[in-house]
mmCIF file of C-alpha atoms in Angstrom:
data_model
loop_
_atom_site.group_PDB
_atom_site.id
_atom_site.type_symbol
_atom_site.label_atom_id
_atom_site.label_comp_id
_atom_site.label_asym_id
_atom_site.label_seq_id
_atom_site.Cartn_x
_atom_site.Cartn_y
_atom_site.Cartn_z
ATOM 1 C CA UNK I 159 -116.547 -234.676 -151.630
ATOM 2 C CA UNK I 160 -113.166 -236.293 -152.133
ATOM 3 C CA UNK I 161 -114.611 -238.900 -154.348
ATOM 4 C CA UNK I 162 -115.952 -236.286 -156.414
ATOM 5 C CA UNK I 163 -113.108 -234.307 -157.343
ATOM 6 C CA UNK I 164 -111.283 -237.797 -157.854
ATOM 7 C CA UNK I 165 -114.671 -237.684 -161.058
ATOM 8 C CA UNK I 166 -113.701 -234.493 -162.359
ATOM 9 C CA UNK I 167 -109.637 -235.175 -161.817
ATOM 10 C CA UNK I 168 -110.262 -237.771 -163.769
ATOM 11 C CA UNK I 169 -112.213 -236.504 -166.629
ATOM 12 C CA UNK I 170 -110.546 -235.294 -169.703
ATOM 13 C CA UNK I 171 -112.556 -232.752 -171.722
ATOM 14 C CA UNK I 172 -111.799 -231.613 -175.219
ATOM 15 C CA UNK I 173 -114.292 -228.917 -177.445
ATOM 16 C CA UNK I 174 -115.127 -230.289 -180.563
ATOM 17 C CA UNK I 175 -117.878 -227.479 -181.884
ATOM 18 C CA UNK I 176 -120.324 -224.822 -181.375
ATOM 19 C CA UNK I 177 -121.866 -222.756 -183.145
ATOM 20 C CA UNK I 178 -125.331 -220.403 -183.051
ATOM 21 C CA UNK I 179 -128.285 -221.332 -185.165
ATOM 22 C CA UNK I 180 -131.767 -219.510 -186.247
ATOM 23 C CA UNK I 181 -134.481 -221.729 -187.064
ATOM 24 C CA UNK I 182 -134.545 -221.662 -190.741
ATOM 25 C CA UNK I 183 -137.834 -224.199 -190.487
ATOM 26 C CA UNK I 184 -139.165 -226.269 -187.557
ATOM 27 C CA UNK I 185 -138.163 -229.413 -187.186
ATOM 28 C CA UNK I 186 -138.728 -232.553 -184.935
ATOM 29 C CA UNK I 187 -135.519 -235.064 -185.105
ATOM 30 C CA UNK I 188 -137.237 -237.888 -184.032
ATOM 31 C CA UNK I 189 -133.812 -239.535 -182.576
ATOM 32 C CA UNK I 190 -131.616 -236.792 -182.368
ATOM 33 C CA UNK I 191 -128.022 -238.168 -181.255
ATOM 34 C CA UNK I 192 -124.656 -236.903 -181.117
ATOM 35 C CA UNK I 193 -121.047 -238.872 -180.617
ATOM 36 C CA UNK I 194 -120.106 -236.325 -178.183
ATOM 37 C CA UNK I 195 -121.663 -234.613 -175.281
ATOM 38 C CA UNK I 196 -124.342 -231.560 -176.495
ATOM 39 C CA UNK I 197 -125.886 -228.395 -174.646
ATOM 40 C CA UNK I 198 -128.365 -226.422 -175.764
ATOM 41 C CA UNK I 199 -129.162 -223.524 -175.150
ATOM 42 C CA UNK I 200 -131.788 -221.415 -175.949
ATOM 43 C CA UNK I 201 -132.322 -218.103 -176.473
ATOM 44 C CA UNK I 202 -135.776 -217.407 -177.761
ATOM 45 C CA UNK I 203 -138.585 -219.358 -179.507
ATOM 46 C CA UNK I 204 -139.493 -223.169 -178.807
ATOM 47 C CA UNK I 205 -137.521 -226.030 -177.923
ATOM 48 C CA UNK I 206 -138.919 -229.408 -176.738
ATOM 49 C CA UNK I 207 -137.392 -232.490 -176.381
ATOM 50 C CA UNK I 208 -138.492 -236.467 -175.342
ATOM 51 C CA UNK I 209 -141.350 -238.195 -176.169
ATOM 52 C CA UNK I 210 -143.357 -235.917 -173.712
ATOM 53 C CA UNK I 211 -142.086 -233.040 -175.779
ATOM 54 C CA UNK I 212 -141.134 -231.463 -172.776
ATOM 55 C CA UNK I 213 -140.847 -227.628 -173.110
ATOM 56 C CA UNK I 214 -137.133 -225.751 -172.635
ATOM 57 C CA UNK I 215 -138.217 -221.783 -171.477
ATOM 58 C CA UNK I 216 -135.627 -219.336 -172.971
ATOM 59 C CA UNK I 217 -132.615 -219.244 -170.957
ATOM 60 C CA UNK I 218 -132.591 -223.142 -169.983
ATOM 61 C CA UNK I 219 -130.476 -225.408 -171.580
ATOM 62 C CA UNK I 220 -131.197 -228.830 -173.008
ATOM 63 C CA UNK I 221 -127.758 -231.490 -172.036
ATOM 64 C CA UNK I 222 -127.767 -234.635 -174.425
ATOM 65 C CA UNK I 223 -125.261 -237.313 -173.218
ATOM 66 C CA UNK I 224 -122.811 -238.707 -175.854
ATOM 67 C CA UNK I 225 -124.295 -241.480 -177.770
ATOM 68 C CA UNK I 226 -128.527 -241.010 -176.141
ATOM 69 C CA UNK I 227 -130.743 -241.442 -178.897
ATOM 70 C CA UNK I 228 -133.224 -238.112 -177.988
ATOM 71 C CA UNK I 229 -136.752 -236.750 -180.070
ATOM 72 C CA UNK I 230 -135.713 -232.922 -180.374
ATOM 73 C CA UNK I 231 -137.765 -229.663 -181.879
ATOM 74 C CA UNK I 232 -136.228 -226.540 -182.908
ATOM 75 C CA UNK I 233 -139.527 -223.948 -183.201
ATOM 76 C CA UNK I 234 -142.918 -225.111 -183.359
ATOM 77 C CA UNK I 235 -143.013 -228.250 -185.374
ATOM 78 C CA UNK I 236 -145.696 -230.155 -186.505
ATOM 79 C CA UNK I 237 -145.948 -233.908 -187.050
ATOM 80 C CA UNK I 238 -145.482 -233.058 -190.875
ATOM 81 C CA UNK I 239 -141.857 -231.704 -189.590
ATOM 82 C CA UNK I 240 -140.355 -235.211 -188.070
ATOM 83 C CA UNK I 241 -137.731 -237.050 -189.715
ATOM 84 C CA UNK I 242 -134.469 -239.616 -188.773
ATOM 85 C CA UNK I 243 -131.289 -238.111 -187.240
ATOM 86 C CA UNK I 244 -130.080 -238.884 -190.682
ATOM 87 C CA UNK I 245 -132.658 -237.310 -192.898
ATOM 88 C CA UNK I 246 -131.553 -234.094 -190.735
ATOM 89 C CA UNK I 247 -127.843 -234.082 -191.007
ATOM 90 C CA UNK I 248 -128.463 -234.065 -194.498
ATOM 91 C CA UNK I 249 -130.454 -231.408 -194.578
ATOM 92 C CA UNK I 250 -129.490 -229.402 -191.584
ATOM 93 C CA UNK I 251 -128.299 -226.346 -193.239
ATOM 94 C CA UNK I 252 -132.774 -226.243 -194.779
ATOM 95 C CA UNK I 253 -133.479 -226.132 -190.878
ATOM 96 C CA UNK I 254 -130.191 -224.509 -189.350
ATOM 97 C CA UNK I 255 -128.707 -221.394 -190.072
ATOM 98 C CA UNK I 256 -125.219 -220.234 -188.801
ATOM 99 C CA UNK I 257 -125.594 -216.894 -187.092
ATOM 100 C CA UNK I 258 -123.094 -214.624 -185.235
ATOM 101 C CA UNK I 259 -123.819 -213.681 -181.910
ATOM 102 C CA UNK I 260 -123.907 -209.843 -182.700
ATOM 103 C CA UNK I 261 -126.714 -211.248 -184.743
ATOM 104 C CA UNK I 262 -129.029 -212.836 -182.236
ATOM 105 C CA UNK I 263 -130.439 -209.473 -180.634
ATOM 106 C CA UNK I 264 -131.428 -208.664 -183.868
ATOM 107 C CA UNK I 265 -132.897 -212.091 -184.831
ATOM 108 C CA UNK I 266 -137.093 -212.625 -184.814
ATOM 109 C CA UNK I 267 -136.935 -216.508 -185.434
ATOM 110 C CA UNK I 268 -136.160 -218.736 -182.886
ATOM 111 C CA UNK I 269 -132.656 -218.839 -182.154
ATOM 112 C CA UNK I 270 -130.208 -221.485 -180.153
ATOM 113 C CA UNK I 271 -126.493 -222.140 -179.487
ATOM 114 C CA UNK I 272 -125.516 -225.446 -179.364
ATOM 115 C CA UNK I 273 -122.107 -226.833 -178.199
ATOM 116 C CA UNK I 274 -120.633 -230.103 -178.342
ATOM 117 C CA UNK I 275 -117.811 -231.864 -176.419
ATOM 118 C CA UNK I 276 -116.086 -234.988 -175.605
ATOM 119 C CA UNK I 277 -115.778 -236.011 -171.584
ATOM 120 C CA UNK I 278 -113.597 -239.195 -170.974
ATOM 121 C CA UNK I 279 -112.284 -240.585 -168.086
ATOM 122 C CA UNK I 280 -109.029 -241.661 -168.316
ATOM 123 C CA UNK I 281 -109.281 -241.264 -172.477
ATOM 124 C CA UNK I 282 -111.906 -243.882 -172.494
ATOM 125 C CA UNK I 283 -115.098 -244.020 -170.905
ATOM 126 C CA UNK I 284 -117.508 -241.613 -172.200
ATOM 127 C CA UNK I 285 -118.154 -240.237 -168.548
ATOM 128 C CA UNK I 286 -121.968 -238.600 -168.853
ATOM 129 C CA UNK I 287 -122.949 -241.453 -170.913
ATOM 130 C CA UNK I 288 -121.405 -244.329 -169.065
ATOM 131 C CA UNK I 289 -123.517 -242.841 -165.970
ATOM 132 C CA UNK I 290 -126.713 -243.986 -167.268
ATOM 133 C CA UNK I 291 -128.280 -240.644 -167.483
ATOM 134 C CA UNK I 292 -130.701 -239.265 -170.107
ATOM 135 C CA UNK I 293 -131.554 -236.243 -171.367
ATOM 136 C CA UNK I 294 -132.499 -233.506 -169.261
ATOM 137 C CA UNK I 295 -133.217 -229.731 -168.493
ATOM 138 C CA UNK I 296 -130.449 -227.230 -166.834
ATOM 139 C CA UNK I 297 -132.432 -224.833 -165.150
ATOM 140 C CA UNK I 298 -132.218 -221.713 -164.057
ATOM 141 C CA UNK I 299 -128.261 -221.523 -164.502
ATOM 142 C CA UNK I 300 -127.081 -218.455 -165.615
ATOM 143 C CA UNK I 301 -123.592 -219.182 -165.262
ATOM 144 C CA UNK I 302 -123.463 -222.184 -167.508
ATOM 145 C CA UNK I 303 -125.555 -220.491 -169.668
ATOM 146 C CA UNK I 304 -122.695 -217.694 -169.907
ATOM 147 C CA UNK I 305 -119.995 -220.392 -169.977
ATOM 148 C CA UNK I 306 -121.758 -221.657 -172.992
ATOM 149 C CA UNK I 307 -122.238 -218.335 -175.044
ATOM 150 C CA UNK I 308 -118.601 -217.487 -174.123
ATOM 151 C CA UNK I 309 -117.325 -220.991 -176.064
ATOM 152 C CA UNK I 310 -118.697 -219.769 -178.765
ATOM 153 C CA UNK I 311 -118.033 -216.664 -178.492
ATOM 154 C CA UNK I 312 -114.142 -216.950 -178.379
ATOM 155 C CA UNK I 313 -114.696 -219.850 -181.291
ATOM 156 C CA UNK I 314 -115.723 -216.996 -183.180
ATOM 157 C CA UNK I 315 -112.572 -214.971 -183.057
ATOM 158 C CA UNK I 316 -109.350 -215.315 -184.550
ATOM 159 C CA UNK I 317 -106.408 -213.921 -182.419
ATOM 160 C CA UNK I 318 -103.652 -215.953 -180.361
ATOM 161 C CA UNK I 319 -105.069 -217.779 -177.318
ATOM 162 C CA UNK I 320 -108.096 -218.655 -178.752
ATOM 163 C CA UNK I 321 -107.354 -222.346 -178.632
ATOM 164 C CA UNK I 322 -106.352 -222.246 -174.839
ATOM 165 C CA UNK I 323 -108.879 -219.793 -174.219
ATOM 166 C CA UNK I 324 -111.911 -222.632 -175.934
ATOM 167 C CA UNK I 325 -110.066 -225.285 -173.966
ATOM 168 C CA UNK I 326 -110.615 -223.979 -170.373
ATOM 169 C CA UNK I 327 -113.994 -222.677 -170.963
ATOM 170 C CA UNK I 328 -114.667 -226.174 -172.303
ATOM 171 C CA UNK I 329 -113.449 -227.694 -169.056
ATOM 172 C CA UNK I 330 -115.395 -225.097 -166.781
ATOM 173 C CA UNK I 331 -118.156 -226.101 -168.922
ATOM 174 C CA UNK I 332 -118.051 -229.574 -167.553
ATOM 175 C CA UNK I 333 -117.374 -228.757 -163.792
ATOM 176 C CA UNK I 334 -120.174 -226.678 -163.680
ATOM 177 C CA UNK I 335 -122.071 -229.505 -165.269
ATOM 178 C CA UNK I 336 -121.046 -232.036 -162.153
ATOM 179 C CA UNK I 337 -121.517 -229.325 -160.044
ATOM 180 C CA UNK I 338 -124.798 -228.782 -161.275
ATOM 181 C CA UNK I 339 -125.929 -232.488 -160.935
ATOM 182 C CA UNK I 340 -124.475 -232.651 -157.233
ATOM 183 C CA UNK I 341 -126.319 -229.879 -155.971
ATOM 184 C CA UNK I 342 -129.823 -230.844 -157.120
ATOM 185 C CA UNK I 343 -129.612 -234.540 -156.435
ATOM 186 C CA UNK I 344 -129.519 -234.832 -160.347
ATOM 187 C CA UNK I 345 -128.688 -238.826 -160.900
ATOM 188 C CA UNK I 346 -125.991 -238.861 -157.563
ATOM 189 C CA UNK I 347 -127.323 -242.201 -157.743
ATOM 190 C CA UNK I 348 -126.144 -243.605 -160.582
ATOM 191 C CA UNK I 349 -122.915 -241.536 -160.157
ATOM 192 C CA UNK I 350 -121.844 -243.123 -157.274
ATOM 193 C CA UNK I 351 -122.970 -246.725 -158.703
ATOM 194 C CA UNK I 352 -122.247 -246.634 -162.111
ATOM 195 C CA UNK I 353 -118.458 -245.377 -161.647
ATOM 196 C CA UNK I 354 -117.206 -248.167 -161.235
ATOM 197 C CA UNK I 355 -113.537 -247.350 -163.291
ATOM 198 C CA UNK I 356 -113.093 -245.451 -160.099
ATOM 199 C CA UNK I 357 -113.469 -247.910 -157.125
ATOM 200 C CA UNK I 358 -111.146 -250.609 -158.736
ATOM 201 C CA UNK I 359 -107.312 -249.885 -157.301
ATOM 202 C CA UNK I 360 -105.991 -252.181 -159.616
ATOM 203 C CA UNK I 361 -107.988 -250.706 -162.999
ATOM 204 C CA UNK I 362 -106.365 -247.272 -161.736
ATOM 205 C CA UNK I 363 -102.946 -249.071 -161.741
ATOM 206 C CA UNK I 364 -102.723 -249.623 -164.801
ATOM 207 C CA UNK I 365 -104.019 -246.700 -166.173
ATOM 208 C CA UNK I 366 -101.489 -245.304 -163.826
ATOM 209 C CA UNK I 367 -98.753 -247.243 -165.161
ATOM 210 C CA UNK I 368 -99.812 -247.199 -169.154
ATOM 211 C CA UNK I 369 -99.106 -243.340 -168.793
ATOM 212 C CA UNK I 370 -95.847 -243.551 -167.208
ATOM 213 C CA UNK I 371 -94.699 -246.278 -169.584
ATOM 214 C CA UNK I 372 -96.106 -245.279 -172.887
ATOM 215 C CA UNK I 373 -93.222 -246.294 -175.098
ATOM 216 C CA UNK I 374 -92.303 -249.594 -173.002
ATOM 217 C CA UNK I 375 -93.647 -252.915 -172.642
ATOM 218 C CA UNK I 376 -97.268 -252.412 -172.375
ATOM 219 C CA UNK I 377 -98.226 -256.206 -173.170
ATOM 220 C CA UNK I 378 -100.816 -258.175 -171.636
ATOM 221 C CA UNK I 379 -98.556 -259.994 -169.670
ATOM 222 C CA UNK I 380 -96.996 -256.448 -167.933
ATOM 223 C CA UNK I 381 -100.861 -255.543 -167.302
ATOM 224 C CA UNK I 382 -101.570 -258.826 -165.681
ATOM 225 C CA UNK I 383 -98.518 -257.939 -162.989
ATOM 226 C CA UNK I 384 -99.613 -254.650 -162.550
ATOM 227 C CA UNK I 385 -103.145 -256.075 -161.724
ATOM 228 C CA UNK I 386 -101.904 -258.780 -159.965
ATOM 229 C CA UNK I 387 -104.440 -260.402 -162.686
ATOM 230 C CA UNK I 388 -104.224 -263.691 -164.625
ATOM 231 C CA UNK I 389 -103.237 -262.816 -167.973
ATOM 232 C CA UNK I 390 -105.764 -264.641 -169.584
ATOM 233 C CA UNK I 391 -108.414 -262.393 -167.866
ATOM 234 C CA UNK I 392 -106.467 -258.859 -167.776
ATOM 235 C CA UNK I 393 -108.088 -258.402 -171.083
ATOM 236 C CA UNK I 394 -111.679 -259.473 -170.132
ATOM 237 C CA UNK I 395 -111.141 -257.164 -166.695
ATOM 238 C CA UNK I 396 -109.749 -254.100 -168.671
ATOM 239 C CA UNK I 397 -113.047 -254.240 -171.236
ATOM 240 C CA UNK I 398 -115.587 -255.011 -168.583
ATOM 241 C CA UNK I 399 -115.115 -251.780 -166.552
ATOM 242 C CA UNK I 400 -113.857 -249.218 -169.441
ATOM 243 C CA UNK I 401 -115.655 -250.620 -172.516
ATOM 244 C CA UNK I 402 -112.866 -251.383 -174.470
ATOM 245 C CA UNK I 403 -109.446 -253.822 -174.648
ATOM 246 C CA UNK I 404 -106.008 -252.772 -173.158
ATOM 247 C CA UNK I 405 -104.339 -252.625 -176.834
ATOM 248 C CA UNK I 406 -106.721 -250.590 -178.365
ATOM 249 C CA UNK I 407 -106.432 -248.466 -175.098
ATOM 250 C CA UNK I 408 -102.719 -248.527 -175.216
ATOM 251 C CA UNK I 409 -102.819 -247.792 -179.205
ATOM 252 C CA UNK I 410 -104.132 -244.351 -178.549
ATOM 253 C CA UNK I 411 -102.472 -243.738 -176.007
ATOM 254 C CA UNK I 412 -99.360 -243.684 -177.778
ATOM 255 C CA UNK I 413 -100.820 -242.404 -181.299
ATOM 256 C CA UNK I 414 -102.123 -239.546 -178.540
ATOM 257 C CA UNK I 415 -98.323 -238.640 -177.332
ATOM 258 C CA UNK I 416 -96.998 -238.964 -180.763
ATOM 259 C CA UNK I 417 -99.555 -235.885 -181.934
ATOM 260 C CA UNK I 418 -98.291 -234.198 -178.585
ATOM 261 C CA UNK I 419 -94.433 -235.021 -179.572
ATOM 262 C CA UNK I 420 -95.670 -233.614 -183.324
ATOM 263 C CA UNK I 421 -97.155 -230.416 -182.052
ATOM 264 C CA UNK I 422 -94.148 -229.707 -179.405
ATOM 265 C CA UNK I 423 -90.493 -230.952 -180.737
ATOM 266 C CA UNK I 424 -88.957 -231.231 -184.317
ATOM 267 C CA UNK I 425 -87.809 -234.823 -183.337
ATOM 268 C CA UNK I 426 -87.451 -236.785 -186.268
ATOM 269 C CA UNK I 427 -90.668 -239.247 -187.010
ATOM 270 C CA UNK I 428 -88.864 -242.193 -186.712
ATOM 271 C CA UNK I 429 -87.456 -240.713 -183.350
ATOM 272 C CA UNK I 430 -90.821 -240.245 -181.975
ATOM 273 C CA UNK I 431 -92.301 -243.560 -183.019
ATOM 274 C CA UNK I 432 -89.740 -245.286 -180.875
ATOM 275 C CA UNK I 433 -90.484 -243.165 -178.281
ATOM 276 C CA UNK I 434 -94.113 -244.302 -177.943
ATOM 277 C CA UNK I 435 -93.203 -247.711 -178.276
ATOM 278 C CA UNK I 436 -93.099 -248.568 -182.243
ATOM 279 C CA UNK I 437 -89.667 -249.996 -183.217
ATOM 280 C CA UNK I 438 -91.118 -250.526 -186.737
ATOM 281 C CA UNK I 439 -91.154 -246.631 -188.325
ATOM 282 C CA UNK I 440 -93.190 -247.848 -191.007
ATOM 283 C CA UNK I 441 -95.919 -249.411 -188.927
ATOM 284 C CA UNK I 442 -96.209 -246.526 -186.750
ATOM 285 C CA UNK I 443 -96.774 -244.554 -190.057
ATOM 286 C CA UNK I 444 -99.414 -246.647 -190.962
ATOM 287 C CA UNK I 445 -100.943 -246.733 -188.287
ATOM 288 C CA UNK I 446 -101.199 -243.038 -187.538
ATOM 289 C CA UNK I 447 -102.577 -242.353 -191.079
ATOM 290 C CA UNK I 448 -105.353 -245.279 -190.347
ATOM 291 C CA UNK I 449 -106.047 -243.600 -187.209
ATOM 292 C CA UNK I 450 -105.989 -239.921 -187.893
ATOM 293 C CA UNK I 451 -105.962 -240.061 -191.779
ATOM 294 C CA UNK I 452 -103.139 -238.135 -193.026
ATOM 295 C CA UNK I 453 -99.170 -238.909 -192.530
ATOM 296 C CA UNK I 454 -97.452 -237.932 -189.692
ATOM 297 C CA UNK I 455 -95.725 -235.344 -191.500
ATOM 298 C CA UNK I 456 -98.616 -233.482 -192.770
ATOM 299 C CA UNK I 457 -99.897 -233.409 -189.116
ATOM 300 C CA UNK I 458 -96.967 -231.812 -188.410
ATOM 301 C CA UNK I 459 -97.196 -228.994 -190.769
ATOM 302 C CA UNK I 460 -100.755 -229.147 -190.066
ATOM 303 C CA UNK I 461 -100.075 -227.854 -186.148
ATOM 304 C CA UNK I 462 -97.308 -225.312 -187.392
ATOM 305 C CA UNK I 463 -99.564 -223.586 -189.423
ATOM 306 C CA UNK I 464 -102.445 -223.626 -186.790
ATOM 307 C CA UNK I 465 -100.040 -222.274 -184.142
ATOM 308 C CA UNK I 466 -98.832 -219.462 -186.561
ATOM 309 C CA UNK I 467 -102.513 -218.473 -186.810
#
């Protein structure tokens, strides 16, 4: 059990969307995928996913892992009805309609909610995908099917709290999810084997010590002590077990607590580029408008006027 809550410790969640849909036209996405993690659920009508087409009852929700390739239907398609992932997002809206959910009782086509999420451990691994799992069915789950409607729910409001409020539902989301898993024997397997970011004392080191030391030396030669590593291979190590290199890990890390610096303290923007370990003020500019696209300052007044609302 121990191990477990050392997963979900570990995992940091963040809501990027939801929304509730009638089934404009039936459709079969023939590889359905999403960069972030995706529920379903659904509420009436049809819903099949996989090459088996396997049926979702009303109620049940579909989970899609970050990054799995999936054949969806929303309503009763027909062959006529497939197309790409790509063909859809074009023409999602044709297929898709936004509804509120004082809407739904009254609604006669079939009707889903849909949220999607990001679930990294440690800011890095994609945690459901890195598991290995695929697509499958959440049944008979009423509370994560309430969890789910009450996302959206609150995404639908506009009064103070609502991004705090989104936030922890989004993060009950996910325990429930684990939870769910552990207590059918859902893929404990892979859990346990595929994990491996969290059996390596030394990979947790320098997570560890990357957080602590954000604006210091954070070179490959620091990692390598921390390791107790060759510095030749910290590199190779670091990207092996988490999927990416320690600088690009490191880079948004810091671009990560300059947003947080943005958002909380009127500290100059040279002031806070220093503190996350740019000495250059102009670098760290461009680098925070390559990674989030917009100055820093305009982030800035971005967050003021989002925290007025």
């Amino acid at each position: 059990m121990e191990y477990y809550n050392k997963v979900i410790e570990s995992v940091g969640v963040r809501y990027t969307r939801g929304n509730n849909y009638k089934v404009e036209r039936p459709i079969t996405v023939t590889d359905y995928l999403e960069p972030e993690n995706t529920v379903i659920l659904l509420h009436q009508g049809t819903l099949k996913y996989g090459d088996e087409q396997e049926l979702v009852n009303e109620g049940e929700i579909l989970f899609v892992p970050a990054g799995r390739a999936c054949k969806v239907s929303f309503g009763q398609a027909t062959k006529r009805n497939e197309m790409s992932n790509n063909s859809f997002l074009e023409n999602k809206k044709k297929h898709l309609q936004s509804v509120s959910f004082k809407d739904i009782k009254t609604i006669e086509e079939d009707c889903v909610t849909l949220v999607t999420f990001e679930a990294k451990v440690f800011d890095v691994v994609n945690f459901f995908n890195s598991l290995g799992i695929p697509p499958f069915i959440i049944r008979f789950n009423d509370r994560l099917a309430s969890i789910i409607e009450d996302v959206v729910k609150e995404s639908e409001q506009n009064i103070p709290g609502k991004e705090r409020v989104i936030k922890i539902h989004t993060e009950l989301l996910v325990v429930e999810l684990v939870r769910h898993i552990l207590k059918n024997r859902l893929f404990v397997e892979e859990m346990s084997t595929n994990s491996t970011y969290f059996k390596d004392p030394r990979l947790i080191d320098m997570f560890n010590y990357i957080k602590k030391n954000i604006g210091g030396d954070l070179s490959n030669k620091v990692l390598a002590k921390v390791a107790n590593v060759s510095e030749d291979y910290v590199g190779q190590y670091f990207k092996m077990l988490t999927g990416i290199n320690p600088q690009d890990y490191i880079e948004y890390q810091r671009m990560e607590a300059a947003v947080e610096l943005l958002r909380t303290t009127k500290k100059s923007i040279r002031d806070i580029g220093k503190e996350v370990g740019y000495k250059d003020t102009a670098y760290f500019c461009r680098r925070f408008k390559m990674m989030y696209g917009l100055p820093a300052g305009k982030m800035r007044r971005r967050e003021s006027l989002i925290n007025v609302q």
